[in-house]
Tab-separated table of C-alpha atoms and ligand atoms in Angstrom:
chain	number	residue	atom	x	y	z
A	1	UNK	CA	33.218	24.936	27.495
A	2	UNK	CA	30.532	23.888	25.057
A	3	UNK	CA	28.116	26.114	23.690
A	4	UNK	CA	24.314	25.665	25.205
A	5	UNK	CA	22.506	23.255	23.736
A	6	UNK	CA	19.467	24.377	21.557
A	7	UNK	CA	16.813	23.099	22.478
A	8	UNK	CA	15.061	20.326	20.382
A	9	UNK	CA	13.367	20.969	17.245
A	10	UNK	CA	10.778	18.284	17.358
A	11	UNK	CA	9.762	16.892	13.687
A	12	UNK	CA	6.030	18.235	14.281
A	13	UNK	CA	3.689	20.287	16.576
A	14	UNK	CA	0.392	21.089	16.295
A	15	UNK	CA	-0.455	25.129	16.958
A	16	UNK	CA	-3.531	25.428	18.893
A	17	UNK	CA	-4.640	29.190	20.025
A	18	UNK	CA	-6.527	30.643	22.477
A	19	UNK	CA	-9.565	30.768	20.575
A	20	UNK	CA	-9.558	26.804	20.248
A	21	UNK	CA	-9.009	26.640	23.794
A	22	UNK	CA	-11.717	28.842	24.387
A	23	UNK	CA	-13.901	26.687	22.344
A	24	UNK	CA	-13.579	23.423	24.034
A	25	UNK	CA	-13.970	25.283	27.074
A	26	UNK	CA	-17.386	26.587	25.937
A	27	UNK	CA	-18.326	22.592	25.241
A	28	UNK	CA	-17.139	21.540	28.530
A	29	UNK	CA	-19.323	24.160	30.194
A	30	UNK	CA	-22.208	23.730	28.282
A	31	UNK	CA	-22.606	19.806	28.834
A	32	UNK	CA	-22.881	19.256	25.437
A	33	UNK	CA	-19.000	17.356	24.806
A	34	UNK	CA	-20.321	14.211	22.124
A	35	UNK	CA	-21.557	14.933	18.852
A	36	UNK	CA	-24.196	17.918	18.623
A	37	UNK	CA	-24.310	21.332	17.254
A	38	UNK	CA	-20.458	21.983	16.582
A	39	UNK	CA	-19.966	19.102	15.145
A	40	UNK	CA	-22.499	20.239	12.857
A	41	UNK	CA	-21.436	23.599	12.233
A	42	UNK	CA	-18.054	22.025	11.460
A	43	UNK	CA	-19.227	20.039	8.561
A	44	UNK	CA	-21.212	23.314	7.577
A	45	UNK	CA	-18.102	25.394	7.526
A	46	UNK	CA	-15.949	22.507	5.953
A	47	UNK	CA	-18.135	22.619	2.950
A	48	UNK	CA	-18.412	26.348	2.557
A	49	UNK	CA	-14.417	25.888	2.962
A	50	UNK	CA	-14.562	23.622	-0.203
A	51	UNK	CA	-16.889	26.021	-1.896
A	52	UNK	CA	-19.300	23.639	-3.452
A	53	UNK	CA	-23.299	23.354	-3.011
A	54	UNK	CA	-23.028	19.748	-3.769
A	55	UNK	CA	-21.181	18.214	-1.478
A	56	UNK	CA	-21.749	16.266	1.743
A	57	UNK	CA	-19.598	16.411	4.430
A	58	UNK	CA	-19.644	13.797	7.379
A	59	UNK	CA	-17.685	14.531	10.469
A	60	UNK	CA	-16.001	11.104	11.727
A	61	UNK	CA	-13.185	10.659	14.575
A	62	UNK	CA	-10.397	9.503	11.943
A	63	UNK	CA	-9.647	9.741	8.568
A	64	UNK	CA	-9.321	5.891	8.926
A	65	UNK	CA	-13.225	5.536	10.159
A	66	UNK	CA	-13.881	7.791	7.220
A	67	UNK	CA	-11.617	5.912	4.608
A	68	UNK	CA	-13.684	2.335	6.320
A	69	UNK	CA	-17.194	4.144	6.116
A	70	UNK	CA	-16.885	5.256	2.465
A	71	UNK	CA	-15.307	1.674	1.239
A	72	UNK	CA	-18.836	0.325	3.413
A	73	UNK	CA	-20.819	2.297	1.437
A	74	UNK	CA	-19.915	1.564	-2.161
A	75	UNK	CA	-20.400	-1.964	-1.358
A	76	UNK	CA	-16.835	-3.217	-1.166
A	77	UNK	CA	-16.284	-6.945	0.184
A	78	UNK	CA	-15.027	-10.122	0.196
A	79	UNK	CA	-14.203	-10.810	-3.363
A	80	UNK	CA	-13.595	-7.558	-4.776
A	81	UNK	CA	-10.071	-5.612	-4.988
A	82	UNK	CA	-9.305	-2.596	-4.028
A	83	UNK	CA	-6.027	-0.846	-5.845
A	84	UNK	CA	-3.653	1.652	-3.571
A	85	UNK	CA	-0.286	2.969	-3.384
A	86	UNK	CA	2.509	0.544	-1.821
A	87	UNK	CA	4.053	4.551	-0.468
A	88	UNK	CA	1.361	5.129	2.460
A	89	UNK	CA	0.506	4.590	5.841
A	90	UNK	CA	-0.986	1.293	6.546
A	91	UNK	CA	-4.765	2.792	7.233
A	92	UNK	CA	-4.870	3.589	3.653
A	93	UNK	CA	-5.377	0.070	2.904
A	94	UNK	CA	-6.331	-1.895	6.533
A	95	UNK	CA	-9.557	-0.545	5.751
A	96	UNK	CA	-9.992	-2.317	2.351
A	97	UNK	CA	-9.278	-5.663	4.549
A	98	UNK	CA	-11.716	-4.321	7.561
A	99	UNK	CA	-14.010	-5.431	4.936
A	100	UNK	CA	-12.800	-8.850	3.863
A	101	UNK	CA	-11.590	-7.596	0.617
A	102	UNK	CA	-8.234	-7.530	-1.221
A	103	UNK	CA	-5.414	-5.501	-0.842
A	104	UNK	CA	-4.085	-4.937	-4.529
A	105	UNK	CA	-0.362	-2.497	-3.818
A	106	UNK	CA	1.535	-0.818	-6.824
A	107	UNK	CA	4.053	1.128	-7.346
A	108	UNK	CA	4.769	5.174	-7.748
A	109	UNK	CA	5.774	7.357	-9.924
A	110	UNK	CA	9.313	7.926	-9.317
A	111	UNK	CA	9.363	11.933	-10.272
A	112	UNK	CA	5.922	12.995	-7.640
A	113	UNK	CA	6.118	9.642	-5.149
A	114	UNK	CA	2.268	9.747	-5.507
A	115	UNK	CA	0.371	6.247	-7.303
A	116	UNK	CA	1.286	5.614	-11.156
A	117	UNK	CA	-1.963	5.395	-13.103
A	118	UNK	CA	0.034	3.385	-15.113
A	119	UNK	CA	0.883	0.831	-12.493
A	120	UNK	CA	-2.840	0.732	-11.512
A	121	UNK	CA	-4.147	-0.381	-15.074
A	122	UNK	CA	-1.514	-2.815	-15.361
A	123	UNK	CA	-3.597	-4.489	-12.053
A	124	UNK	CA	-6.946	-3.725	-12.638
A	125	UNK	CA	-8.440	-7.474	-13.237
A	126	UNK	CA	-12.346	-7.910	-13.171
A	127	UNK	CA	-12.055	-8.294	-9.340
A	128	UNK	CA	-11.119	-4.927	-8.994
A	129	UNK	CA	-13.916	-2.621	-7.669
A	130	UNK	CA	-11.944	0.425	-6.192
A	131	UNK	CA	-8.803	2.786	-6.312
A	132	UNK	CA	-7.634	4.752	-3.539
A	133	UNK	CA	-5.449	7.641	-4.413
A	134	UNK	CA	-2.835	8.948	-1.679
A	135	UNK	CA	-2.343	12.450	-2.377
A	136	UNK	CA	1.233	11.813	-1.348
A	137	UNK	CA	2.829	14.869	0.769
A	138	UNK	CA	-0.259	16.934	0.040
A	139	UNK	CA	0.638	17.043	-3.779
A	140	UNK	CA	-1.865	15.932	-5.828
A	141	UNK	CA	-1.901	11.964	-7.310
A	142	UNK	CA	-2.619	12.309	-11.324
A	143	UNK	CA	-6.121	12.633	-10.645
A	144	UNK	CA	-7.373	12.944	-14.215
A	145	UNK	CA	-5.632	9.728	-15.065
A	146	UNK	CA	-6.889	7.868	-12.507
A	147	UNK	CA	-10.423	9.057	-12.620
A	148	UNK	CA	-10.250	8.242	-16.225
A	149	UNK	CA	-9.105	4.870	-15.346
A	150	UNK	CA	-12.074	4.633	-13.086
A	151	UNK	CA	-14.723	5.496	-15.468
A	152	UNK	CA	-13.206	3.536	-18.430
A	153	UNK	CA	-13.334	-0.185	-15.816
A	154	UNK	CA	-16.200	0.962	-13.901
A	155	UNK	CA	-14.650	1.835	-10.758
A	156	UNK	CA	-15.025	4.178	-7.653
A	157	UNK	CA	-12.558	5.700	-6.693
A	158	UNK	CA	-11.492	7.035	-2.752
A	159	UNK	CA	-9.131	9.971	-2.494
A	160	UNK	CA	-7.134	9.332	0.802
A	161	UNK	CA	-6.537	12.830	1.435
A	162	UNK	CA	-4.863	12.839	4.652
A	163	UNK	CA	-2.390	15.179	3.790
A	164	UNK	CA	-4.354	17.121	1.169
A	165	UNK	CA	-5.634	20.292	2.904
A	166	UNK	CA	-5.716	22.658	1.204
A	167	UNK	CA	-4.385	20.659	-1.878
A	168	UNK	CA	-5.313	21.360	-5.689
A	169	UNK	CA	-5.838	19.599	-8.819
A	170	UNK	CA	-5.910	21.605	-12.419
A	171	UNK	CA	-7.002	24.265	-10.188
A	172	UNK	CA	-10.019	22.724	-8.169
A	173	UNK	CA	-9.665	21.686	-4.760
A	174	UNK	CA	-9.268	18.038	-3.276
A	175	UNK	CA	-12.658	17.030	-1.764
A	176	UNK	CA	-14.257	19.239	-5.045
A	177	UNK	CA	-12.892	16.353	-7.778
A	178	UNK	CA	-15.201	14.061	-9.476
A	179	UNK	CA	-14.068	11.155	-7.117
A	180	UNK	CA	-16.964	9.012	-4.892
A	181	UNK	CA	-15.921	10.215	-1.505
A	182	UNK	CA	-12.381	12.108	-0.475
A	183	UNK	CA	-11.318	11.650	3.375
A	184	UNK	CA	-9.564	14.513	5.104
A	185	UNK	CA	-7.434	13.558	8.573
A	186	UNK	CA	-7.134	15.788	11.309
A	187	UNK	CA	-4.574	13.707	12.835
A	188	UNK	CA	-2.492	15.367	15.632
A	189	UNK	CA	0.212	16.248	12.928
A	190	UNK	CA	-1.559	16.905	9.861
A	191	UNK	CA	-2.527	20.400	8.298
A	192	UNK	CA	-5.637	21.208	10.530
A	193	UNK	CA	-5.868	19.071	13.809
A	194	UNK	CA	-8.741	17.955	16.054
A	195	UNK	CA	-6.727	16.042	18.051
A	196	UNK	CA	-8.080	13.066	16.411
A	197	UNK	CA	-10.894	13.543	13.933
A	198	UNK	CA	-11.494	13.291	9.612
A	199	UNK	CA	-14.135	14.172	7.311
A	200	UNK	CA	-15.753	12.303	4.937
A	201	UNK	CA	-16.988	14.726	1.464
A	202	UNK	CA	-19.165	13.103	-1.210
A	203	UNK	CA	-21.302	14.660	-3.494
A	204	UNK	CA	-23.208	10.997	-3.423
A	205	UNK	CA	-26.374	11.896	-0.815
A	206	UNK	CA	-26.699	8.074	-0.619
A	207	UNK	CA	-23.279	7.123	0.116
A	208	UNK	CA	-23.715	10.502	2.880
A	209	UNK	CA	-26.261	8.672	4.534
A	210	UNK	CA	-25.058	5.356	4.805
A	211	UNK	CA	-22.049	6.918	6.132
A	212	UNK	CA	-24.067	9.408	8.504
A	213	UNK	CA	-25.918	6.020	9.862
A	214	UNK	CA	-23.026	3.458	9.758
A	215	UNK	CA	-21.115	5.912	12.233
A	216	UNK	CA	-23.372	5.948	15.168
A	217	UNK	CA	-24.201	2.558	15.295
A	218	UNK	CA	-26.350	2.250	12.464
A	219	UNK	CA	-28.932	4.312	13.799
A	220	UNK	CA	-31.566	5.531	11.995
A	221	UNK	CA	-33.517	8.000	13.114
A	222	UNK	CA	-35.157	9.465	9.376
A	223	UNK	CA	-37.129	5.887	10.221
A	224	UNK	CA	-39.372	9.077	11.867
A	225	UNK	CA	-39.676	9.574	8.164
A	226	UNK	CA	-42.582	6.821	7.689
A	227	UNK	CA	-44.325	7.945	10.681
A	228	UNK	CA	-46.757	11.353	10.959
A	229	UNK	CA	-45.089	14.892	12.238
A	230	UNK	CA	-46.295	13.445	15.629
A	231	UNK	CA	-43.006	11.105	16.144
A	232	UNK	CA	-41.622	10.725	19.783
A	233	UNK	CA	-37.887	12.273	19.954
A	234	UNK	CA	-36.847	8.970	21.799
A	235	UNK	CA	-37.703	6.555	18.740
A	236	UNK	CA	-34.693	5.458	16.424
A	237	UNK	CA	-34.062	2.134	14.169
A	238	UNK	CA	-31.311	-0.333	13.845
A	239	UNK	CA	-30.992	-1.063	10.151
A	240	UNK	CA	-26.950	-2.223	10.360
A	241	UNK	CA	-24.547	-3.477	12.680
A	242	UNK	CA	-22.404	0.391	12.647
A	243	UNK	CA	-19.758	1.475	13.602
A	244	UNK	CA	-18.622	4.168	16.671
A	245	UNK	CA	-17.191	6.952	14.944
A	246	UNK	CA	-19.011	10.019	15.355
A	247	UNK	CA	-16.627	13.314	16.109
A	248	UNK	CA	-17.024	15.051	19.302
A	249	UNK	CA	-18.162	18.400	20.031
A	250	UNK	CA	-14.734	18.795	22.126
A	251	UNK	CA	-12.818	17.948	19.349
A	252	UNK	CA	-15.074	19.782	16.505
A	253	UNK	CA	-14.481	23.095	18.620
A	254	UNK	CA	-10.979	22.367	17.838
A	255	UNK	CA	-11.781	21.915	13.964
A	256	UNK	CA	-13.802	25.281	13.252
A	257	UNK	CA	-11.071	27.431	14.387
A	258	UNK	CA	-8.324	25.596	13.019
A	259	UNK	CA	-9.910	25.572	9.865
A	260	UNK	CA	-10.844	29.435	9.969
A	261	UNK	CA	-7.045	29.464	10.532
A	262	UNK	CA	-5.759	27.158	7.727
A	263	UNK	CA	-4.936	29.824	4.763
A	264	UNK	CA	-2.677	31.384	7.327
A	265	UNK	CA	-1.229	28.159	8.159
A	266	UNK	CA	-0.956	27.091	4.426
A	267	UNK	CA	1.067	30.412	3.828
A	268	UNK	CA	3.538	29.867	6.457
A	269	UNK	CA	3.729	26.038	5.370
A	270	UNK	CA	4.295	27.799	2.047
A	271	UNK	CA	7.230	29.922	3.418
A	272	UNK	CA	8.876	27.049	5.241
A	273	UNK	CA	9.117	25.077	1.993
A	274	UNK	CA	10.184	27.369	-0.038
A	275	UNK	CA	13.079	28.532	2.229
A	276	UNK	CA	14.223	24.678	2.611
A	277	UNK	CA	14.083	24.716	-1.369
A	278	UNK	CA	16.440	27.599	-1.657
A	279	UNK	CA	18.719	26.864	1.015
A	280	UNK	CA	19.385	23.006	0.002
A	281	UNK	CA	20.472	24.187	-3.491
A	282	UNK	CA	23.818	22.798	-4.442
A	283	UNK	CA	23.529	19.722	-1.918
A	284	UNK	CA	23.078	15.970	-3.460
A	285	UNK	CA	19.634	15.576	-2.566
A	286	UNK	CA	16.625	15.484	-4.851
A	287	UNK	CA	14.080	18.456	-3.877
A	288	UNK	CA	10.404	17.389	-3.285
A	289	UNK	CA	8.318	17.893	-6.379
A	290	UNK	CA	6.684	21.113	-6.803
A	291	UNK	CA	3.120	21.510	-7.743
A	292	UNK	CA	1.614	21.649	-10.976
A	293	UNK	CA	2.215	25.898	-12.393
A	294	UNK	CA	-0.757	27.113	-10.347
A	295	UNK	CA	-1.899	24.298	-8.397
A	296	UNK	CA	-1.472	24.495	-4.346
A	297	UNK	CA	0.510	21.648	-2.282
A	298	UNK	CA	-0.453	21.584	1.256
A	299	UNK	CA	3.035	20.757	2.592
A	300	UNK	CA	1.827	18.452	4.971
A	301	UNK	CA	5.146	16.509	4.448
A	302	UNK	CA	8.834	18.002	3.397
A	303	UNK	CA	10.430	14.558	1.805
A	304	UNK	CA	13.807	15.087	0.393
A	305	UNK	CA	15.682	12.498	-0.961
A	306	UNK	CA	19.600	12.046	-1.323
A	307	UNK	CA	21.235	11.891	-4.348
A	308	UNK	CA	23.000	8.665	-5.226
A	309	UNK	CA	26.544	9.066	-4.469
A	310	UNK	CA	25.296	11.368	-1.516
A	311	UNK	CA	28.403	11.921	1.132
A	312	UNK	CA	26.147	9.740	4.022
A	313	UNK	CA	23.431	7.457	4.160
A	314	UNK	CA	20.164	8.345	5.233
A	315	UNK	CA	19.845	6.300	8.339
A	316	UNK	CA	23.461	7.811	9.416
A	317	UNK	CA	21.892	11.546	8.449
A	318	UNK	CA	18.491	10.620	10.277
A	319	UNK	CA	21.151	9.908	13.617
A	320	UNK	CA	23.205	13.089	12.966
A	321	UNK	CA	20.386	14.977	12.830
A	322	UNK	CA	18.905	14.115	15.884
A	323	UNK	CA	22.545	14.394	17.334
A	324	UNK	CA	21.815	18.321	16.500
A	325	UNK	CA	18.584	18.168	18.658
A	326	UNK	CA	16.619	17.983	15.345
A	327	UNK	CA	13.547	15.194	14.747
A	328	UNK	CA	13.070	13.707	11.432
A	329	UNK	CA	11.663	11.175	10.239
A	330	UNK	CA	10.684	8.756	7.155
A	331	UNK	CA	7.247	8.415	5.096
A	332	UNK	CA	6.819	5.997	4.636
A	333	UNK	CA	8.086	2.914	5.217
A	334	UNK	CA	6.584	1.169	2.424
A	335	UNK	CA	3.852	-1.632	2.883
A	336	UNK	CA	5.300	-4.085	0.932
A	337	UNK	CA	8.345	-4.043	3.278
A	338	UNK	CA	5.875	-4.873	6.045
A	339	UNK	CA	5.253	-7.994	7.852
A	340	UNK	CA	1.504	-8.708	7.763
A	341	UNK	CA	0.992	-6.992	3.526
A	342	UNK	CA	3.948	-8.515	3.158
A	343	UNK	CA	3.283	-12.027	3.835
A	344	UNK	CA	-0.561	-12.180	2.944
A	345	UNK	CA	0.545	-10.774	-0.428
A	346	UNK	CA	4.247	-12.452	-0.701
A	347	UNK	CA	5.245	-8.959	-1.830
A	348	UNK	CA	9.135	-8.453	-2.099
A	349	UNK	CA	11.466	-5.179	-2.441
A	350	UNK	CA	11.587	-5.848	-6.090
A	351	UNK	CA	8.435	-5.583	-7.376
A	352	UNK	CA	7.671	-2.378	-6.113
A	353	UNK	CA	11.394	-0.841	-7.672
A	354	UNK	CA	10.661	3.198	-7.152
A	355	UNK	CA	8.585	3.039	-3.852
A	356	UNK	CA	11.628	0.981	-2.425
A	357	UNK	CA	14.139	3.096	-4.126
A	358	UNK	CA	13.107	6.399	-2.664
A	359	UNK	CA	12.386	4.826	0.855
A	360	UNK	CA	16.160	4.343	0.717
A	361	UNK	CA	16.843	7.873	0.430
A	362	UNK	CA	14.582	9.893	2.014
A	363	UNK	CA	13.634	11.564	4.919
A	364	UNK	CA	10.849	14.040	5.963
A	365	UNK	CA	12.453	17.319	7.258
A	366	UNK	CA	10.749	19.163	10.796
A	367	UNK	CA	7.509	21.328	8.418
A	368	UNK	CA	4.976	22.732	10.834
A	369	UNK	CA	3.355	26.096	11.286
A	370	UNK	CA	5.238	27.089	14.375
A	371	UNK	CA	8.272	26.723	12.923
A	372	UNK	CA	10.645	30.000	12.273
A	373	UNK	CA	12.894	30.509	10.097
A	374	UNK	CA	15.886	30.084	12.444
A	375	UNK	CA	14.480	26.821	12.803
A	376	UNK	CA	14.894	26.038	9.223
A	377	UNK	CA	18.385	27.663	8.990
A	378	UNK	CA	19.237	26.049	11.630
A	379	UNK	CA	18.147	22.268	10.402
A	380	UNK	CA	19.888	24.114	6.587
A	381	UNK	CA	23.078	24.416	8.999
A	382	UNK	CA	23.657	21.134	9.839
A	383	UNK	CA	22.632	19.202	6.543
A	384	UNK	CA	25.314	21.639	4.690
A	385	UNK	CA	27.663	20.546	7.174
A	386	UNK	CA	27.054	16.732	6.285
A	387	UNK	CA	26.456	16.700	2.674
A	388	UNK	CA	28.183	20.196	1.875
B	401	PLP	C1	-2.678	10.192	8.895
B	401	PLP	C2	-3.023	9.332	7.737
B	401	PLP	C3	-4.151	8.495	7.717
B	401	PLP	C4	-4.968	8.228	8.932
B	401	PLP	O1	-5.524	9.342	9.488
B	401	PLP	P1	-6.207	9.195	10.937
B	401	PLP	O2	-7.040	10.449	11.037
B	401	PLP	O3	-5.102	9.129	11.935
B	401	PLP	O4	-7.031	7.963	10.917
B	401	PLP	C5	-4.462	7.832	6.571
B	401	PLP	N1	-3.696	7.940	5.460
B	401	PLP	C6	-2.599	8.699	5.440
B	401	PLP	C7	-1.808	8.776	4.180
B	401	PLP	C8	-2.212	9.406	6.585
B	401	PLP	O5	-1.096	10.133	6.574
């Protein structure tokens, strides 16, 4: 006789509590489920999260519909470039083409898998109007280089910082850097959730208002503003053709107690990583990159990569894994290697030598706040008993 199967360790869950349940329960019954006053207080608390008087914070219902409405703002389109990270998922840069610009991918750096500032100068051209930094795993891109990049050609730059919360750079927060707009996700799987839902933060009031207008529509309803104190409540103006991507009240319940929860999540994330770093010591793997000496990675992601010479290859380790009742999977596969940048670019393997290089090896290990650490021993116990 066998022993009973464990059950299986899926490669992420989100951990939603009472009090979030309680919440959305409080919108349903109240009538109020679109956007209205928690979607509000959620951008209030976000930016009393980040700590700064100066920032903006727009509540969207994806990071994408952020990433689009901040590109919108600073003007990018058809003409202009926009430089990213080949390493990312796809929404990183579909939004630079939502816009009828150019899509202009580079390499990473091989020792933090986040953008190489390096790579981005060698492509800046005058065409280029925009960078947009992945902070890759929820460690930080270079961001001094890059911002001093920026300011040297006269560019904005975008901080796709899906996986960034609670990230830090030299010590300040991501959504606090001297960037044009940073876009948090709140993806099913990512640090906080909302089910689906992002933020926009700018410390640009223009760029907050385009956004704030572009996202319903492109409604306008300061238009009141040229009238007397006597305007009706009913009276708005069209001034674009916007967008729909306002956050819900439903899913902005959601938001303000995950994010009252996220230091206790980022401590457990934290925990989780560091136990994988001790206990895959001695294997042929390369461990992810830690964090700058006092800086915070928000372990959205744990990427590990095998060693070359490693006893098995990752697609064979991905399989044995999920022989063991253990999800996994791979971030990312890279955009050059897909069909559509692929072909509108005529990218190949070759040019992009460390993005493809790592994608080879690695895999993204089960990291999520409900997690124990049996789990991790566990997943520990079976990748010592393949590479061991
Ligand atoms: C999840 C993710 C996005 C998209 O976030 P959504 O909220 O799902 O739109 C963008 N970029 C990266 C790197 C992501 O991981």
């Amino acid at each position: 006789m066998s022993e009973p199967a464990l059950p299986f360790l899926p490669f992420a869950l989100p951990e939603i509590g009472e009090e979030e349940i309680a919440e959305v329960v409080d919108s349903l019954r109240s009538g109020w489920v679109t956007t209205g006053p928690k979607a509000r207080r959620f951008e209030a608390d976000f930016a009393a999260f980040l700590g700064d008087a100066g920032l903006h914070c727009v509540a969207v219902n994806s990071a994408t519909a952020g990433l689009h409405l901040a590109l919108e703002a600073l003007g990018i389109g058809p003409g202009d470039e926009v430089i990213t990270t080949t390493h990312t998922f796809t929404a990183t840069a579909e939004v630079v083409r939502y816009l009828g610009a150019d899509v202009k991918l580079v390499d990473i750096d091989p020792a933090t898998l986040n953008i190489h500032p390096a790579a981005v100068e060698a492509t800046i051209t005058p065409r280029t109007k925009a960078i947009i930094p992945v902070h890759y795993a929820g460690l930080a891109a270079n961001m001094p280089a890059l911002l001093a990049l920026a300011k040297q050609h006269g560019l904005k730059v975008v901080e796709d910082a899906a996986h960034a919360l609670p990230t830090t750079s030299a010590g300040r927060l991501v959504g606090t850097l001297d960037s044009d707009a940073t876009v948090f996700s709140f993806y099913a799987n990512k640090t906080i959730t909302t089910g689906e839902g992002g933020m926009l933060v700018t410390r640009d009031a223009a760029l907050a208002k385009r956004a704030q207008v572009m996202r319903l529509h492109g409604m306008n309803r300061d238009a009141f503003d040229r009238f007397t104190a006597t305007v009706p409540s009913w009276y708005y103006e069209i001034v674009a053709p916007g967008f729909k991507y306002n956050l819900t009240d439903i899913a902005a319940a959601l938001g303000l107690h995950q994010l009252k929860r996220l230091p206790a999540f980022q401590q457990k994330r934290e925990q989780l990583a560091a136990r994988y770093n001790k206990g895959l010591r001695g294997l042929p793997v390369i461990l992810p990159p830690p964090p700058a000496p006092g800086d915070t990675h928000a372990w959205h992601l744990y990427v590990l990569r095998l060693a070359d010479g490693a006893p098995i290859g990752r697609d064979a380790l991905i399989e044995a894994l999920y022989a063991a009742g253990i999800g996994c999977s791979v971030h990312y596969i890279p955009l050059h290697l897909q069909p559509y940048w692929r072909e509108r670019y005529g990218l190949q393997a070759a040019m992009f030598p460390h993005s493809q290089h790592a994608y080879e090896q690695m895999l993204s290990l089960p990291l999520y706040t409900r997690m124990t650490d049996a789990d991790v021993d566990r997943v520990l116990a079976v990748l010592h008993r393949l590479l061991g």
